[in-house]
Amino acid sequence: MAPMSITKHNWTKEEIIAIYNKPLMDLLYEAATIHREQHDPNVVQVSTLLSIKTGGCPEDCGYCPQAARYHTNVEGNDLMTVSQVKAQALRAKSNGSSRVCMGAAWRNVKDGEEFDQVLEMVRTINKLDMEVCCTLGMLTENQAKRLAEAGLYAYNHNLDTSEDYYKEVISTRGFEDRLNTIENVRKTNVTVCSGGIIGMGESIEDRAGMLVALSTLNPQPESVPINALVAVEGTPMADEKPVEIWEMIRMVATTRIVMPETQVRLSAGRTEMSREGQAMCFFAGANSIFAGDKLLTTPNPDVNEDMKMFETLGLVAQKPFIKIMQPKTVEAVDSEYQSLGEKPKWTRPGHTIERNLEASTKGK
């Protein structure tokens, strides 16, 4: 592996658009070259995403079937127990995953019994020698420190899209809340996982704008998921056209070039991609995937299919704690950080998004 290059933190939107629009062969060559300088091209990190609390979310994200206001077929479930999560983590480990990412359909973390239960889940999975990631909505500095102390390896908080287009997707929280949460995570030793979704009706300028926001963070996120919208009936984005594979390849390659050291995660939308399409994404710099039959509530390729694809392509699953050492777990009784019963004032912009409003009234 070649010596590490100096990561650039002052990308402009114009520079990123120019990269995205390069002739495809030139774009692939540049991205693959950078990928090989920074990473082993035949190693892919495999995560399992587990919905520990499904549905009933108060937010109005236009892409999400878990929003309580939309009429989708998602069945709401209460928070899973620690033993249920442990059983799922062991299953994921036996299927080749090195990380479990736990997602709860919350607007933000609230101090109390449920958060204490999540902290216990983090401790339990870390003791299985697996990386633990959580995506629980906005969180305060003290909450981030409590997660870190429990042994959390990564926190996922996607920017979703550019700051400009964000207000066309979500009206119940502000873009600044996303950045503030990432900043709170950065005050700990927990790594940051943050990316977005393409295919929501955004422009190439918006895709570039999202990459500007991520790449100008210092340090850049350790993991960047690139999702293709899975249009779900009942959501405001149900009628969006599927993203073409070439758009995914270009987005992955551009992400790799502007964030050379980051693990670029091929996330939602893989069920619609051929093996050849996914192989092109790996060549372009993707080196992380979610395995398992579901991504929270949307379909995902079968684990056995993924393993067959890995075999065909000569790929191997990354072992845990390769990039950063395993965090220590501090038991609840020895915890330095206690619940503060915080009630932070996260923003509620309050503007109206017509298609979100229409979807919430349809079917009533």
mmCIF file of C-alpha atoms in Angstrom:
data_model
loop_
_atom_site.group_PDB
_atom_site.id
_atom_site.type_symbol
_atom_site.label_atom_id
_atom_site.label_comp_id
_atom_site.label_asym_id
_atom_site.label_seq_id
_atom_site.Cartn_x
_atom_site.Cartn_y
_atom_site.Cartn_z
ATOM 1 C CA MET A 1 0.000 0.000 0.000
ATOM 2 C CA ALA A 2 1.318 3.403 -0.975
ATOM 3 C CA PRO A 3 1.984 6.163 1.566
ATOM 4 C CA MET A 4 -1.115 8.044 2.677
ATOM 5 C CA SER A 5 -1.889 11.209 0.774
ATOM 6 C CA ILE A 6 -2.862 14.482 2.387
ATOM 7 C CA THR A 7 -6.638 14.707 2.560
ATOM 8 C CA LYS A 8 -8.105 17.890 1.065
ATOM 9 C CA HIS A 9 -10.746 19.616 3.196
ATOM 10 C CA ASN A 10 -11.609 22.599 1.009
ATOM 11 C CA TRP A 11 -13.374 21.017 -1.967
ATOM 12 C CA THR A 12 -15.739 23.346 -3.807
ATOM 13 C CA LYS A 13 -19.033 22.378 -5.400
ATOM 14 C CA GLU A 14 -17.654 23.276 -8.848
ATOM 15 C CA GLU A 15 -14.624 20.992 -8.395
ATOM 16 C CA ILE A 16 -16.820 18.082 -7.284
ATOM 17 C CA ILE A 17 -19.289 18.567 -10.177
ATOM 18 C CA ALA A 18 -16.333 18.522 -12.600
ATOM 19 C CA ILE A 19 -15.161 15.199 -11.109
ATOM 20 C CA TYR A 20 -18.676 13.696 -11.193
ATOM 21 C CA ASN A 21 -19.108 14.635 -14.884
ATOM 22 C CA LYS A 22 -15.760 13.268 -16.122
ATOM 23 C CA PRO A 23 -15.821 10.647 -18.892
ATOM 24 C CA LEU A 24 -16.721 7.461 -17.025
ATOM 25 C CA MET A 25 -13.494 5.587 -17.840
ATOM 26 C CA ASP A 26 -11.357 8.493 -16.600
ATOM 27 C CA LEU A 27 -13.479 8.807 -13.461
ATOM 28 C CA LEU A 28 -13.202 5.086 -12.712
ATOM 29 C CA TYR A 29 -9.452 5.045 -13.315
ATOM 30 C CA GLU A 30 -8.850 7.978 -10.976
ATOM 31 C CA ALA A 31 -11.124 6.611 -8.249
ATOM 32 C CA ALA A 32 -9.696 3.087 -8.460
ATOM 33 C CA THR A 33 -6.133 4.437 -8.293
ATOM 34 C CA ILE A 34 -6.881 6.429 -5.125
ATOM 35 C CA HIS A 35 -8.754 3.454 -3.672
ATOM 36 C CA ARG A 36 -5.733 1.186 -4.139
ATOM 37 C CA GLU A 37 -3.403 3.769 -2.596
ATOM 38 C CA GLN A 38 -5.500 3.969 0.580
ATOM 39 C CA HIS A 39 -7.203 0.579 0.926
ATOM 40 C CA ASP A 40 -6.889 -3.102 0.069
ATOM 41 C CA PRO A 41 -9.170 -3.303 -3.013
ATOM 42 C CA ASN A 42 -10.146 -6.891 -2.233
ATOM 43 C CA VAL A 43 -11.358 -6.263 1.338
ATOM 44 C CA VAL A 44 -14.921 -5.133 2.068
ATOM 45 C CA GLN A 45 -16.303 -4.273 5.497
ATOM 46 C CA VAL A 46 -19.625 -6.044 6.154
ATOM 47 C CA SER A 47 -22.213 -4.614 8.558
ATOM 48 C CA THR A 48 -25.637 -5.830 9.659
ATOM 49 C CA LEU A 49 -28.319 -3.208 10.209
ATOM 50 C CA LEU A 50 -30.819 -4.045 12.924
ATOM 51 C CA SER A 51 -34.011 -2.076 13.570
ATOM 52 C CA ILE A 52 -34.244 -2.148 17.364
ATOM 53 C CA LYS A 53 -37.325 0.108 17.413
ATOM 54 C CA THR A 54 -39.417 0.292 14.252
ATOM 55 C CA GLY A 55 -41.987 2.829 13.045
ATOM 56 C CA GLY A 56 -43.868 5.613 14.759
ATOM 57 C CA CYS A 57 -41.242 8.285 14.065
ATOM 58 C CA PRO A 58 -42.549 11.864 14.478
ATOM 59 C CA GLU A 59 -40.331 13.281 11.679
ATOM 60 C CA ASP A 60 -41.585 13.951 8.126
ATOM 61 C CA CYS A 61 -38.589 12.721 6.088
ATOM 62 C CA GLY A 62 -40.026 12.374 2.572
ATOM 63 C CA TYR A 63 -38.193 9.115 1.860
ATOM 64 C CA CYS A 64 -39.003 7.232 5.070
ATOM 65 C CA PRO A 65 -41.724 4.598 5.542
ATOM 66 C CA GLN A 66 -41.183 4.736 9.332
ATOM 67 C CA ALA A 67 -42.670 8.237 9.648
ATOM 68 C CA ALA A 68 -45.895 7.895 11.642
ATOM 69 C CA ARG A 69 -47.709 10.464 9.465
ATOM 70 C CA TYR A 70 -47.432 8.421 6.237
ATOM 71 C CA HIS A 71 -49.652 5.461 5.363
ATOM 72 C CA THR A 72 -47.209 2.630 4.663
ATOM 73 C CA ASN A 73 -47.262 -1.043 5.569
ATOM 74 C CA VAL A 74 -44.556 -0.718 8.213
ATOM 75 C CA GLU A 75 -45.568 -2.383 11.466
ATOM 76 C CA GLY A 76 -44.383 -0.490 14.517
ATOM 77 C CA ASN A 77 -42.450 -2.390 17.172
ATOM 78 C CA ASP A 78 -41.382 -1.424 20.657
ATOM 79 C CA LEU A 79 -37.712 -1.379 21.623
ATOM 80 C CA MET A 80 -36.133 -4.843 21.418
ATOM 81 C CA THR A 81 -34.715 -6.499 24.517
ATOM 82 C CA VAL A 82 -30.977 -6.862 25.130
ATOM 83 C CA SER A 83 -31.213 -10.656 24.755
ATOM 84 C CA GLN A 84 -33.026 -10.334 21.392
ATOM 85 C CA VAL A 85 -30.308 -7.984 20.138
ATOM 86 C CA LYS A 86 -27.549 -10.317 21.360
ATOM 87 C CA ALA A 87 -29.114 -13.250 19.469
ATOM 88 C CA GLN A 88 -29.290 -11.167 16.272
ATOM 89 C CA ALA A 89 -25.688 -9.994 16.713
ATOM 90 C CA LEU A 90 -24.443 -13.585 17.089
ATOM 91 C CA ARG A 91 -26.340 -14.540 13.933
ATOM 92 C CA ALA A 92 -24.790 -11.595 12.080
ATOM 93 C CA LYS A 93 -21.317 -12.570 13.274
ATOM 94 C CA SER A 94 -21.784 -16.163 12.069
ATOM 95 C CA ASN A 95 -22.788 -14.755 8.655
ATOM 96 C CA GLY A 96 -19.532 -12.798 8.327
ATOM 97 C CA SER A 97 -20.491 -9.344 9.640
ATOM 98 C CA SER A 98 -17.896 -7.472 11.680
ATOM 99 C CA ARG A 99 -20.277 -4.672 12.713
ATOM 100 C CA VAL A 100 -23.845 -4.400 14.007
ATOM 101 C CA CYS A 101 -25.593 -1.082 13.418
ATOM 102 C CA MET A 102 -28.662 -0.566 15.610
ATOM 103 C CA GLY A 103 -31.304 1.855 14.371
ATOM 104 C CA ALA A 104 -34.203 3.285 16.369
ATOM 105 C CA ALA A 105 -36.962 5.355 14.765
ATOM 106 C CA TRP A 106 -36.488 8.288 17.128
ATOM 107 C CA ARG A 107 -36.219 12.012 16.410
ATOM 108 C CA ASN A 108 -33.545 12.296 19.082
ATOM 109 C CA VAL A 109 -32.178 10.372 22.051
ATOM 110 C CA LYS A 110 -34.087 10.905 25.289
ATOM 111 C CA ASP A 111 -32.508 10.145 28.648
ATOM 112 C CA GLY A 112 -34.331 7.404 30.519
ATOM 113 C CA GLU A 113 -34.960 3.666 30.630
ATOM 114 C CA GLU A 114 -34.961 3.104 26.855
ATOM 115 C CA PHE A 115 -31.611 4.836 26.351
ATOM 116 C CA ASP A 116 -30.191 2.882 29.318
ATOM 117 C CA GLN A 117 -31.346 -0.278 27.534
ATOM 118 C CA VAL A 118 -29.590 0.784 24.321
ATOM 119 C CA LEU A 119 -26.380 1.415 26.305
ATOM 120 C CA GLU A 120 -26.644 -2.162 27.617
ATOM 121 C CA MET A 121 -27.042 -3.416 24.031
ATOM 122 C CA VAL A 122 -23.856 -1.551 23.080
ATOM 123 C CA ARG A 123 -21.958 -3.138 25.982
ATOM 124 C CA THR A 124 -23.263 -6.595 25.067
ATOM 125 C CA ILE A 125 -22.276 -6.416 21.380
ATOM 126 C CA ASN A 126 -18.853 -4.893 22.068
ATOM 127 C CA LYS A 127 -18.141 -7.864 24.368
ATOM 128 C CA LEU A 128 -18.847 -10.157 21.382
ATOM 129 C CA ASP A 129 -15.790 -8.544 19.723
ATOM 130 C CA MET A 130 -17.917 -6.859 17.087
ATOM 131 C CA GLU A 131 -17.936 -3.178 16.127
ATOM 132 C CA VAL A 132 -21.095 -1.476 17.361
ATOM 133 C CA CYS A 133 -22.778 1.370 15.503
ATOM 134 C CA CYS A 134 -25.958 3.213 16.470
ATOM 135 C CA THR A 135 -28.301 5.512 14.583
ATOM 136 C CA LEU A 136 -30.730 7.014 17.075
ATOM 137 C CA GLY A 137 -31.354 10.555 15.819
ATOM 138 C CA MET A 138 -29.935 13.727 17.309
ATOM 139 C CA LEU A 139 -27.943 13.458 20.521
ATOM 140 C CA THR A 140 -26.224 15.715 23.038
ATOM 141 C CA GLU A 141 -22.568 15.729 24.029
ATOM 142 C CA ASN A 142 -23.316 13.924 27.316
ATOM 143 C CA GLN A 143 -25.325 11.235 25.503
ATOM 144 C CA ALA A 144 -22.481 10.761 23.019
ATOM 145 C CA LYS A 145 -20.052 10.351 25.931
ATOM 146 C CA ARG A 146 -22.298 7.743 27.561
ATOM 147 C CA LEU A 147 -22.423 5.773 24.295
ATOM 148 C CA ALA A 148 -18.635 6.010 23.941
ATOM 149 C CA GLU A 149 -18.153 4.774 27.500
ATOM 150 C CA ALA A 150 -20.402 1.773 26.798
ATOM 151 C CA GLY A 151 -18.105 0.762 23.907
ATOM 152 C CA LEU A 152 -19.711 2.333 20.836
ATOM 153 C CA TYR A 153 -17.471 2.172 17.775
ATOM 154 C CA ALA A 154 -19.446 4.355 15.329
ATOM 155 C CA TYR A 155 -22.429 6.686 15.264
ATOM 156 C CA ASN A 156 -24.457 7.084 12.076
ATOM 157 C CA HIS A 157 -26.131 10.404 11.366
ATOM 158 C CA ASN A 158 -26.710 10.977 7.649
ATOM 159 C CA LEU A 159 -26.831 14.462 6.140
ATOM 160 C CA ASP A 160 -29.238 12.913 3.578
ATOM 161 C CA THR A 161 -28.641 15.563 0.883
ATOM 162 C CA SER A 162 -27.265 19.078 0.346
ATOM 163 C CA GLU A 163 -28.172 21.885 2.726
ATOM 164 C CA ASP A 164 -30.086 23.600 -0.102
ATOM 165 C CA TYR A 165 -32.221 20.570 -0.990
ATOM 166 C CA TYR A 166 -32.678 19.441 2.630
ATOM 167 C CA LYS A 167 -35.664 21.780 3.074
ATOM 168 C CA GLU A 168 -37.407 19.991 0.174
ATOM 169 C CA VAL A 169 -37.105 16.646 1.977
ATOM 170 C CA ILE A 170 -37.630 17.353 5.705
ATOM 171 C CA SER A 171 -39.426 20.165 7.541
ATOM 172 C CA THR A 172 -39.319 18.862 11.115
ATOM 173 C CA ARG A 173 -35.606 19.437 11.746
ATOM 174 C CA GLY A 174 -32.805 21.584 10.393
ATOM 175 C CA PHE A 175 -29.608 20.687 8.538
ATOM 176 C CA GLU A 176 -27.655 22.389 11.328
ATOM 177 C CA ASP A 177 -28.986 19.765 13.798
ATOM 178 C CA ARG A 178 -27.201 17.079 11.766
ATOM 179 C CA LEU A 179 -23.901 18.953 11.913
ATOM 180 C CA ASN A 180 -24.296 19.662 15.647
ATOM 181 C CA THR A 181 -24.896 15.978 16.384
ATOM 182 C CA ILE A 182 -21.787 14.993 14.393
ATOM 183 C CA GLU A 183 -19.859 17.629 16.355
ATOM 184 C CA ASN A 184 -21.089 16.100 19.635
ATOM 185 C CA VAL A 185 -19.913 12.648 18.491
ATOM 186 C CA ARG A 186 -16.508 14.130 17.576
ATOM 187 C CA LYS A 187 -16.035 15.165 21.231
ATOM 188 C CA THR A 188 -15.629 11.447 21.993
ATOM 189 C CA ASN A 189 -13.518 8.621 20.524
ATOM 190 C CA VAL A 190 -16.533 7.304 18.545
ATOM 191 C CA THR A 191 -16.101 7.278 14.758
ATOM 192 C CA VAL A 192 -18.562 9.092 12.479
ATOM 193 C CA CYS A 193 -20.698 7.436 9.795
ATOM 194 C CA SER A 194 -22.534 9.994 7.654
ATOM 195 C CA GLY A 195 -23.732 9.980 4.061
ATOM 196 C CA GLY A 196 -26.919 10.419 2.110
ATOM 197 C CA ILE A 197 -29.448 9.310 -0.464
ATOM 198 C CA ILE A 198 -29.545 9.910 -4.202
ATOM 199 C CA GLY A 199 -32.687 9.660 -6.320
ATOM 200 C CA MET A 200 -34.917 11.944 -4.234
ATOM 201 C CA GLY A 201 -35.400 14.425 -7.083
ATOM 202 C CA GLU A 202 -32.193 16.308 -6.304
ATOM 203 C CA SER A 203 -29.825 17.744 -8.922
ATOM 204 C CA ILE A 204 -26.166 16.832 -9.528
ATOM 205 C CA GLU A 205 -25.383 20.174 -7.847
ATOM 206 C CA ASP A 206 -27.173 18.899 -4.726
ATOM 207 C CA ARG A 207 -25.203 15.645 -4.778
ATOM 208 C CA ALA A 208 -22.020 17.705 -5.007
ATOM 209 C CA GLY A 209 -23.287 19.984 -2.221
ATOM 210 C CA MET A 210 -23.730 17.004 0.095
ATOM 211 C CA LEU A 211 -20.172 15.838 -0.661
ATOM 212 C CA VAL A 212 -18.882 19.373 0.035
ATOM 213 C CA ALA A 213 -20.578 19.302 3.460
ATOM 214 C CA LEU A 214 -19.091 15.872 4.283
ATOM 215 C CA SER A 215 -15.606 16.381 2.824
ATOM 216 C CA THR A 216 -15.080 19.754 4.517
ATOM 217 C CA LEU A 217 -15.636 18.196 7.946
ATOM 218 C CA ASN A 218 -12.285 17.819 9.680
ATOM 219 C CA PRO A 219 -11.738 14.956 10.178
ATOM 220 C CA GLN A 220 -13.854 13.575 7.381
ATOM 221 C CA PRO A 221 -16.331 10.821 8.379
ATOM 222 C CA GLU A 222 -14.715 7.406 8.750
ATOM 223 C CA SER A 223 -17.681 5.899 6.892
ATOM 224 C CA VAL A 224 -19.918 7.415 4.191
ATOM 225 C CA PRO A 225 -23.022 5.451 3.127
ATOM 226 C CA ILE A 226 -24.283 6.131 -0.394
ATOM 227 C CA ASN A 227 -27.931 5.068 -0.620
ATOM 228 C CA ALA A 228 -30.166 4.847 -3.673
ATOM 229 C CA LEU A 229 -33.723 5.814 -2.796
ATOM 230 C CA VAL A 230 -36.008 2.833 -2.292
ATOM 231 C CA ALA A 231 -39.353 4.376 -3.246
ATOM 232 C CA VAL A 232 -41.984 3.047 -0.833
ATOM 233 C CA GLU A 233 -45.713 3.309 -1.487
ATOM 234 C CA GLY A 234 -47.361 5.768 0.881
ATOM 235 C CA THR A 235 -44.298 7.999 1.230
ATOM 236 C CA PRO A 236 -44.055 11.376 -0.568
ATOM 237 C CA MET A 237 -41.299 9.974 -2.793
ATOM 238 C CA ALA A 238 -43.212 6.865 -3.878
ATOM 239 C CA ASP A 239 -43.233 7.969 -7.539
ATOM 240 C CA GLU A 240 -39.556 8.893 -7.906
ATOM 241 C CA LYS A 241 -37.836 7.039 -10.750
ATOM 242 C CA PRO A 242 -35.186 4.466 -9.706
ATOM 243 C CA VAL A 243 -31.586 5.661 -9.788
ATOM 244 C CA GLU A 244 -29.618 4.315 -12.750
ATOM 245 C CA ILE A 245 -26.599 2.192 -11.885
ATOM 246 C CA TRP A 246 -24.343 4.695 -13.699
ATOM 247 C CA GLU A 247 -25.432 7.390 -11.231
ATOM 248 C CA MET A 248 -24.500 5.155 -8.294
ATOM 249 C CA ILE A 249 -21.122 4.337 -9.857
ATOM 250 C CA ARG A 250 -20.399 8.035 -10.474
ATOM 251 C CA MET A 251 -21.465 8.952 -6.937
ATOM 252 C CA VAL A 252 -19.307 6.222 -5.362
ATOM 253 C CA ALA A 253 -16.291 7.155 -7.502
ATOM 254 C CA THR A 254 -16.642 10.869 -6.736
ATOM 255 C CA THR A 255 -16.993 10.149 -3.010
ATOM 256 C CA ARG A 256 -13.845 8.020 -3.128
ATOM 257 C CA ILE A 257 -11.849 10.801 -4.807
ATOM 258 C CA VAL A 258 -12.908 13.576 -2.416
ATOM 259 C CA MET A 259 -12.705 11.368 0.714
ATOM 260 C CA PRO A 260 -9.797 9.007 0.021
ATOM 261 C CA GLU A 261 -9.421 7.492 3.500
ATOM 262 C CA THR A 262 -13.130 7.005 4.195
ATOM 263 C CA GLN A 263 -14.902 3.669 3.904
ATOM 264 C CA VAL A 264 -17.525 4.240 1.212
ATOM 265 C CA ARG A 265 -20.577 2.144 1.978
ATOM 266 C CA LEU A 266 -22.806 0.740 -0.761
ATOM 267 C CA SER A 267 -26.102 0.882 1.120
ATOM 268 C CA ALA A 268 -29.825 0.917 0.274
ATOM 269 C CA GLY A 269 -30.858 0.039 -3.261
ATOM 270 C CA ARG A 270 -28.544 -2.947 -3.778
ATOM 271 C CA THR A 271 -31.490 -5.270 -4.513
ATOM 272 C CA GLU A 272 -32.000 -3.358 -7.763
ATOM 273 C CA MET A 273 -28.326 -3.650 -8.751
ATOM 274 C CA SER A 274 -26.865 -6.503 -10.776
ATOM 275 C CA ARG A 275 -23.684 -8.213 -9.569
ATOM 276 C CA GLU A 276 -21.882 -6.506 -12.441
ATOM 277 C CA GLY A 277 -23.171 -3.118 -11.274
ATOM 278 C CA GLN A 278 -22.066 -3.786 -7.713
ATOM 279 C CA ALA A 279 -18.672 -4.980 -8.963
ATOM 280 C CA MET A 280 -18.238 -1.641 -10.776
ATOM 281 C CA CYS A 281 -19.079 0.156 -7.523
ATOM 282 C CA PHE A 282 -16.420 -1.853 -5.666
ATOM 283 C CA PHE A 283 -13.920 -1.046 -8.420
ATOM 284 C CA ALA A 284 -14.904 2.641 -8.114
ATOM 285 C CA GLY A 285 -14.061 2.653 -4.414
ATOM 286 C CA ALA A 286 -16.938 1.187 -2.387
ATOM 287 C CA ASN A 287 -15.503 -1.006 0.356
ATOM 288 C CA SER A 288 -18.349 -1.521 2.781
ATOM 289 C CA ILE A 289 -21.857 -3.007 2.512
ATOM 290 C CA PHE A 290 -24.819 -3.863 4.683
ATOM 291 C CA ALA A 291 -25.646 -7.575 4.751
ATOM 292 C CA GLY A 292 -28.905 -9.165 5.876
ATOM 293 C CA ASP A 293 -32.399 -9.489 4.439
ATOM 294 C CA LYS A 294 -33.506 -5.986 5.479
ATOM 295 C CA LEU A 295 -32.139 -2.463 5.887
ATOM 296 C CA LEU A 296 -34.407 -1.300 8.719
ATOM 297 C CA THR A 297 -37.634 -1.777 6.700
ATOM 298 C CA THR A 298 -36.484 -2.007 3.061
ATOM 299 C CA PRO A 299 -35.363 -5.205 1.279
ATOM 300 C CA ASN A 300 -31.677 -6.121 0.976
ATOM 301 C CA PRO A 301 -29.872 -8.951 -0.871
ATOM 302 C CA ASP A 302 -29.699 -12.315 0.885
ATOM 303 C CA VAL A 303 -26.470 -12.931 2.842
ATOM 304 C CA ASN A 304 -25.729 -16.102 0.860
ATOM 305 C CA GLU A 305 -26.077 -14.151 -2.396
ATOM 306 C CA ASP A 306 -23.572 -11.609 -1.085
ATOM 307 C CA MET A 307 -21.125 -14.337 -0.088
ATOM 308 C CA LYS A 308 -21.412 -15.897 -3.564
ATOM 309 C CA MET A 309 -20.720 -12.484 -5.085
ATOM 310 C CA PHE A 310 -17.679 -12.045 -2.815
ATOM 311 C CA GLU A 311 -16.388 -15.444 -3.930
ATOM 312 C CA THR A 312 -16.884 -14.603 -7.620
ATOM 313 C CA LEU A 313 -15.084 -11.262 -7.242
ATOM 314 C CA GLY A 314 -12.332 -12.571 -4.943
ATOM 315 C CA LEU A 315 -13.420 -10.246 -2.129
ATOM 316 C CA VAL A 316 -12.970 -10.998 1.566
ATOM 317 C CA ALA A 317 -14.830 -9.575 4.554
ATOM 318 C CA GLN A 318 -12.867 -7.140 6.709
ATOM 319 C CA LYS A 319 -12.135 -8.235 10.271
ATOM 320 C CA PRO A 320 -13.355 -5.987 13.121
ATOM 321 C CA PHE A 321 -11.214 -3.203 14.621
ATOM 322 C CA ILE A 322 -8.782 -3.021 11.689
ATOM 323 C CA LYS A 323 -8.983 0.760 11.308
ATOM 324 C CA ILE A 324 -9.337 1.740 14.976
ATOM 325 C CA MET A 325 -8.766 -0.235 18.175
ATOM 326 C CA GLN A 326 -11.668 -1.882 19.985
ATOM 327 C CA PRO A 327 -13.139 0.542 22.545
ATOM 328 C CA LYS A 328 -13.234 -0.508 26.190
ATOM 329 C CA THR A 329 -16.609 -1.104 27.802
ATOM 330 C CA VAL A 330 -17.321 0.596 31.102
ATOM 331 C CA GLU A 331 -20.123 -1.070 33.070
ATOM 332 C CA ALA A 332 -23.141 1.025 34.063
ATOM 333 C CA VAL A 333 -22.208 0.916 37.767
ATOM 334 C CA ASP A 334 -18.737 2.336 37.024
ATOM 335 C CA SER A 335 -19.955 4.970 34.578
ATOM 336 C CA GLU A 336 -18.453 8.451 34.849
ATOM 337 C CA TYR A 337 -21.288 10.002 32.816
ATOM 338 C CA GLN A 338 -24.826 9.826 34.190
ATOM 339 C CA SER A 339 -28.203 10.787 32.773
ATOM 340 C CA LEU A 340 -28.693 14.546 32.932
ATOM 341 C CA GLY A 341 -32.377 14.371 32.003
ATOM 342 C CA GLU A 342 -31.631 16.804 29.182
ATOM 343 C CA LYS A 343 -34.366 18.347 27.045
ATOM 344 C CA PRO A 344 -32.413 20.023 24.238
ATOM 345 C CA LYS A 345 -34.152 22.409 21.857
ATOM 346 C CA TRP A 346 -33.555 20.814 18.463
ATOM 347 C CA THR A 347 -34.907 22.979 15.663
ATOM 348 C CA ARG A 348 -38.327 22.704 14.038
ATOM 349 C CA PRO A 349 -38.069 24.873 10.907
ATOM 350 C CA GLY A 350 -41.833 24.772 10.392
ATOM 351 C CA HIS A 351 -41.956 25.359 6.634
ATOM 352 C CA THR A 352 -44.375 23.315 4.516
ATOM 353 C CA ILE A 353 -43.375 20.671 1.965
ATOM 354 C CA GLU A 354 -46.421 20.146 -0.235
ATOM 355 C CA ARG A 355 -45.744 16.533 -1.222
ATOM 356 C CA ASN A 356 -45.091 15.562 2.408
ATOM 357 C CA LEU A 357 -48.361 17.196 3.415
ATOM 358 C CA GLU A 358 -50.255 15.429 0.637
ATOM 359 C CA ALA A 359 -48.826 12.017 1.595
ATOM 360 C CA SER A 360 -49.784 12.535 5.232
ATOM 361 C CA THR A 361 -53.425 13.290 4.378
ATOM 362 C CA LYS A 362 -53.780 10.595 1.698
ATOM 363 C CA GLY A 363 -55.486 7.454 2.951
ATOM 364 C CA LYS A 364 -57.013 9.090 6.014
#
